[in-house]
XYZ file of N, CA and C in Angstrom:
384
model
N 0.833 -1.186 0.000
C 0.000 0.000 0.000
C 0.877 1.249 0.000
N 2.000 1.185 0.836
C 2.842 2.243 0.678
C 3.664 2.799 -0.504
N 3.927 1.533 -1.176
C 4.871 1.607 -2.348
C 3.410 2.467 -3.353
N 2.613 1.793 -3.753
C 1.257 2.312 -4.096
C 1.107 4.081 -4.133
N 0.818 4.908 -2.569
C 1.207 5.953 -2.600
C 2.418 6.459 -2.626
N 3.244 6.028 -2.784
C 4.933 6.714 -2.851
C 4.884 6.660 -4.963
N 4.225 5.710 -5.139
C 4.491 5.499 -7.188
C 3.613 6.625 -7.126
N 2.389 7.009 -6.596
C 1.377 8.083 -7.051
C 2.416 9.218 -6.897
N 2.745 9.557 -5.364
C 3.289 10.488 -5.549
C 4.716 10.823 -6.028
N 5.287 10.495 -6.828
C 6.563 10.714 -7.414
C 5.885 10.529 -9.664
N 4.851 10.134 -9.449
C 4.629 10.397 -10.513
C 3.945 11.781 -10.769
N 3.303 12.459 -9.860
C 2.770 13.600 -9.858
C 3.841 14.624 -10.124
N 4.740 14.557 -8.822
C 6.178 15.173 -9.499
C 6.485 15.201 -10.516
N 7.192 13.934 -11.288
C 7.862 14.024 -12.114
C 6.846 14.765 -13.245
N 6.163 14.837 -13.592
C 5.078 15.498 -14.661
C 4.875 16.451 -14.239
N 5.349 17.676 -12.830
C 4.905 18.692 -12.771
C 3.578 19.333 -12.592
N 3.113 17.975 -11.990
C 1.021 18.306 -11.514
C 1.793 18.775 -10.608
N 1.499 20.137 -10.347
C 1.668 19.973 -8.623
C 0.285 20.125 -8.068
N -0.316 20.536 -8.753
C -2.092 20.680 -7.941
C -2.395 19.316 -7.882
N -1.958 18.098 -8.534
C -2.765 17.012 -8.262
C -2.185 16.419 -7.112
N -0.478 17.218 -6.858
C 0.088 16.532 -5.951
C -0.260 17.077 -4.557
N -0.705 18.066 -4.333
C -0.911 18.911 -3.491
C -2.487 18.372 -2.889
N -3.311 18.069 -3.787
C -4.525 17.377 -3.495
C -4.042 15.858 -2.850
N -3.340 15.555 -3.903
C -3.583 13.729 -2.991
C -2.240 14.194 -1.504
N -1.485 15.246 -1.470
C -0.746 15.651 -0.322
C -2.112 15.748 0.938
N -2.701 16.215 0.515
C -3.955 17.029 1.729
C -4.633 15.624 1.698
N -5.054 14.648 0.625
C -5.580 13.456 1.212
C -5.173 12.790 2.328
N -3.839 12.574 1.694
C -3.265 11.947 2.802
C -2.649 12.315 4.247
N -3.149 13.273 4.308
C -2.950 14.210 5.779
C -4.033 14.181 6.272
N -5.552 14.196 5.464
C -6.658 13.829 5.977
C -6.674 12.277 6.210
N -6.043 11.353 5.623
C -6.188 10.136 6.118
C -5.264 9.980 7.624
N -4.497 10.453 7.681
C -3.592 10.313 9.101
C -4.349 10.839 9.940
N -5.004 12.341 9.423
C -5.938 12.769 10.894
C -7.129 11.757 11.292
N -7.597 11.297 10.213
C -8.837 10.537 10.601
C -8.115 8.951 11.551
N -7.079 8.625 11.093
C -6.130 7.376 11.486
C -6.395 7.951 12.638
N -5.977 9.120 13.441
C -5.242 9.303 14.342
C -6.629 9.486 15.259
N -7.347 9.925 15.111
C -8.980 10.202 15.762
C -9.267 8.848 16.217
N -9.407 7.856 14.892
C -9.711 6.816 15.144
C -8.926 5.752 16.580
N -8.157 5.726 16.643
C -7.358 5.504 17.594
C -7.379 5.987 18.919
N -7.600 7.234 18.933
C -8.311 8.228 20.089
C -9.266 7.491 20.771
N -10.126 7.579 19.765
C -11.815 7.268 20.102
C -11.376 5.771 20.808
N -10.738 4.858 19.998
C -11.004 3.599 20.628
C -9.857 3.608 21.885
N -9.220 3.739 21.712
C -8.690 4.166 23.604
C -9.355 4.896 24.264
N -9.712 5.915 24.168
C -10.863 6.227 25.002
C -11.915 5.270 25.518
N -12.664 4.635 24.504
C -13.297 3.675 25.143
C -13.107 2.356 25.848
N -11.481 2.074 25.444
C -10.972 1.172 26.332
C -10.606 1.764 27.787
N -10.342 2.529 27.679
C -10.003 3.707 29.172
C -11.692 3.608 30.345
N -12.769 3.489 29.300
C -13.629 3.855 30.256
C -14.418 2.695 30.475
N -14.600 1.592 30.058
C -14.414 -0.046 29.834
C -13.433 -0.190 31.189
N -12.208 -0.060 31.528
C -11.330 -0.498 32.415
C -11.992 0.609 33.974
N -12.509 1.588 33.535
C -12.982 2.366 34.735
C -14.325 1.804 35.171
N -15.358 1.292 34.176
C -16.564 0.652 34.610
C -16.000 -0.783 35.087
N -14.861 -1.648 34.939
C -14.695 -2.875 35.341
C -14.191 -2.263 36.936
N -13.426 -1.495 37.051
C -12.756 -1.040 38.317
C -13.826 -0.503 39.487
N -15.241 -0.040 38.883
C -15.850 0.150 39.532
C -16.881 -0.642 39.641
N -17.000 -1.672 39.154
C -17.853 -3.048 39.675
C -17.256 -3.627 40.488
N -15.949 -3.587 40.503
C -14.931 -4.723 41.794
C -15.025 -3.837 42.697
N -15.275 -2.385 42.758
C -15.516 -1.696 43.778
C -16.436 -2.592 44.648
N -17.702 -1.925 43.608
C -19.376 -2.192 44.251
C -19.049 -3.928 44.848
N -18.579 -4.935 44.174
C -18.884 -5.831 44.398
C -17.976 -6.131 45.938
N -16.732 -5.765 45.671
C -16.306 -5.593 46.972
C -17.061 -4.721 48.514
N -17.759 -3.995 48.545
C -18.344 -3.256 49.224
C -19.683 -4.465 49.727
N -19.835 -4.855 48.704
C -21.291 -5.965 49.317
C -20.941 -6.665 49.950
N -19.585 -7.344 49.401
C -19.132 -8.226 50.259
C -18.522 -7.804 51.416
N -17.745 -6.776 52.214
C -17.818 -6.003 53.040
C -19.314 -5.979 53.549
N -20.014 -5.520 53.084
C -21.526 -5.061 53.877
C -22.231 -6.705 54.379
N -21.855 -7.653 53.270
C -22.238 -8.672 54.043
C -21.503 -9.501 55.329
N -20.155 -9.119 55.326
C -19.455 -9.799 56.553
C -19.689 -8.849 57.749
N -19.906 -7.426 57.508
C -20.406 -6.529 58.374
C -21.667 -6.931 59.125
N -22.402 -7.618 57.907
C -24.188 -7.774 58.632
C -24.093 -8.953 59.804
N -23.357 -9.920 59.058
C -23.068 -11.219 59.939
C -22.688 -11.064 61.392
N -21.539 -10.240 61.552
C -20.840 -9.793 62.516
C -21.959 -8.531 63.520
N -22.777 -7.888 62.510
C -23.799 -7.634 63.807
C -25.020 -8.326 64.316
N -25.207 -9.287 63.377
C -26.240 -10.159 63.619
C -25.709 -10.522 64.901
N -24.738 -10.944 65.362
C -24.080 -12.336 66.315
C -23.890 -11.077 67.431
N -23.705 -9.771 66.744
C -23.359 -9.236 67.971
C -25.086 -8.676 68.558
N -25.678 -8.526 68.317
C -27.432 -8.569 68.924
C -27.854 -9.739 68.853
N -27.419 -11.117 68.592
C -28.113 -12.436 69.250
C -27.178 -12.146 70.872
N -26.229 -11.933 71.279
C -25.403 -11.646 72.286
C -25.573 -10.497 73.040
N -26.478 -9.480 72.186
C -27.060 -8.285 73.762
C -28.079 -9.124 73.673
N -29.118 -9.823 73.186
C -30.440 -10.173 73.283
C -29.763 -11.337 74.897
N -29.070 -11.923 74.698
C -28.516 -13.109 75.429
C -28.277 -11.952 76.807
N -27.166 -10.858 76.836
C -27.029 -10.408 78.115
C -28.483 -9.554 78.578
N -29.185 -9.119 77.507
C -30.767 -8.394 78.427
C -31.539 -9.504 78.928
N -32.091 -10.684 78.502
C -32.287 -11.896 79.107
C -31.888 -11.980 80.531
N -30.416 -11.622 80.531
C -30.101 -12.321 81.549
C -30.188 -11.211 82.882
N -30.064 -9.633 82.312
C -30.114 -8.970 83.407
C -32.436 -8.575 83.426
N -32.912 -9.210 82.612
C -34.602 -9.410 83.018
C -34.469 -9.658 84.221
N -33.653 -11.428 84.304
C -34.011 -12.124 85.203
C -33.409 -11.571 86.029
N -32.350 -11.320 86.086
C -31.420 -10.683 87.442
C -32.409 -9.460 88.210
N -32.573 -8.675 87.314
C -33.917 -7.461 87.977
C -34.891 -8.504 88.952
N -35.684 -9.266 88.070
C -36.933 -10.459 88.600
C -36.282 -10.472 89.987
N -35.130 -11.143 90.299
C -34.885 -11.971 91.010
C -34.520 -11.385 92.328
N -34.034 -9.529 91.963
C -33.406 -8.363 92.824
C -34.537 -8.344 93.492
N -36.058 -8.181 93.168
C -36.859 -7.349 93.358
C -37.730 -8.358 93.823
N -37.740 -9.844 93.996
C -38.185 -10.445 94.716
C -37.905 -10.503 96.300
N -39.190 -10.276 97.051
C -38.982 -10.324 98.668
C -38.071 -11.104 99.245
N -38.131 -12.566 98.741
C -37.132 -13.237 99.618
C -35.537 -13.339 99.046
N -35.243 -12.459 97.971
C -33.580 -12.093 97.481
C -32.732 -12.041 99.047
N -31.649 -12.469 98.982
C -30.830 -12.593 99.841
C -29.380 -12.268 99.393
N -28.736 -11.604 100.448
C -27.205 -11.311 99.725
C -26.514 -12.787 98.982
N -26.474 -13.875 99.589
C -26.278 -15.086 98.846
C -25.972 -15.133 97.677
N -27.454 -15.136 97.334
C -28.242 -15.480 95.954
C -27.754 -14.359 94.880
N -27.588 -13.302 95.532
C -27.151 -11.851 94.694
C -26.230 -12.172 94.369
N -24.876 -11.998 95.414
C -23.708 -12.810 94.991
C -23.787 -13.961 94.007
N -23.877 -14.825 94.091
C -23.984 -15.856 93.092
C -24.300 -16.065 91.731
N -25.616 -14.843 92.010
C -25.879 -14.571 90.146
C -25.070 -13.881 89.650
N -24.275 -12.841 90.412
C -23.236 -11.650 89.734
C -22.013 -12.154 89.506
N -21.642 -13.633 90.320
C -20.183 -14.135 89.806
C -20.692 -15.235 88.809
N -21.954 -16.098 88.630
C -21.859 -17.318 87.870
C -22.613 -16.902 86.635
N -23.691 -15.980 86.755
C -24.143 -15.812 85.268
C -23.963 -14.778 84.784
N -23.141 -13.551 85.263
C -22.641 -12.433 84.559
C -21.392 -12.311 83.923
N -20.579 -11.858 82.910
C -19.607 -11.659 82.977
C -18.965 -10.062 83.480
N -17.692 -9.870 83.937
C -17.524 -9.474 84.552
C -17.360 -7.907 83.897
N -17.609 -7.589 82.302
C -16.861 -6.208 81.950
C -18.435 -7.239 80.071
N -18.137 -5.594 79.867
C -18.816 -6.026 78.587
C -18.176 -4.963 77.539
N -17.932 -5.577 76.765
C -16.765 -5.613 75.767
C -17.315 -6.456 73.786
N -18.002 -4.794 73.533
C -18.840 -5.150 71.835
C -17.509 -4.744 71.411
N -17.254 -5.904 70.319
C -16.303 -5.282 69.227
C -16.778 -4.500 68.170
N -16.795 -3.615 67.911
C -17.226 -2.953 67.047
C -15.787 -3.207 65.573
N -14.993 -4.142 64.742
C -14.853 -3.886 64.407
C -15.007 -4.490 62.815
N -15.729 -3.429 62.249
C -16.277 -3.527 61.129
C -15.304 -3.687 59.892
N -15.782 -4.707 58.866
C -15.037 -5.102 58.086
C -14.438 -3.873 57.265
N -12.971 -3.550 56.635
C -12.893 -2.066 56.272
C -12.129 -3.067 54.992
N -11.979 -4.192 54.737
C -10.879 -4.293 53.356
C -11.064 -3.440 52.235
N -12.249 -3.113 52.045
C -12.121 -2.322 50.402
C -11.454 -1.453 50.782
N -11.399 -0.458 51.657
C -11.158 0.695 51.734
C -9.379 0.422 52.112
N -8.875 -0.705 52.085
C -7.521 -0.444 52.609
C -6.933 -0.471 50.963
């Protein structure tokens, strides 16, 4: 193809067209610009193709975050539901007439624990 336009243009020369050479000159400067657009355009759209894939592994990462998050508070409110249970009964049991220091004692060392301690810590991987 090259040899092709290089015979066109050296035959234009040699015969002294220069207007015909000057025309197929400007063709082919319009074919490079359009080459060169073309090329543009499709990197560009590979550019924004790689930004919509980057931002689905976002989103998809984030769910998955939001779902190890949910898990982790689920377990942590089956576990206050478990310690309000237990201080119901402890109230019940305060506020019954025949409570005795004993019995007080006993519920506060065998069914309480001693400090309460929620982890709050929430899954953060996407964000690292």
């Amino acid at each position: 193809m090259i040899k092709f336009f290089r015979k066109i243009r050296q035959r234009t020369l040699t015969e002294n067209k220069f207007g015909k050479y000057l025309t197929y000159a400007m063709g082919e400067i319009v074919l490079v610009v359009i080459g060169i657009l073309i090329a543009l355009q499709i990197n560009s759209l590979n550019e924004e193709n790689k930004k919509e894939k980057l931002k689905d592994n976002y989103i998809k990462a984030f769910q998955t975050d939001l779902k190890a998050d949910v898990n982790l508070l689920e377990g942590q409110i089956a576990n206050f539901n478990e310690e309000l249970k237990k201080n119901v009964a402890l109230a019940k049991r305060l506020s019954a007439p025949f409570a005795n220091s004993d019995t007080i004692i006993k519920i506060a060392r065998y069914k309480f624990t001693p400090f309460f301690n929620p982890s709050n810590e929430l899954n953060l991987n996407t964000l690292e």
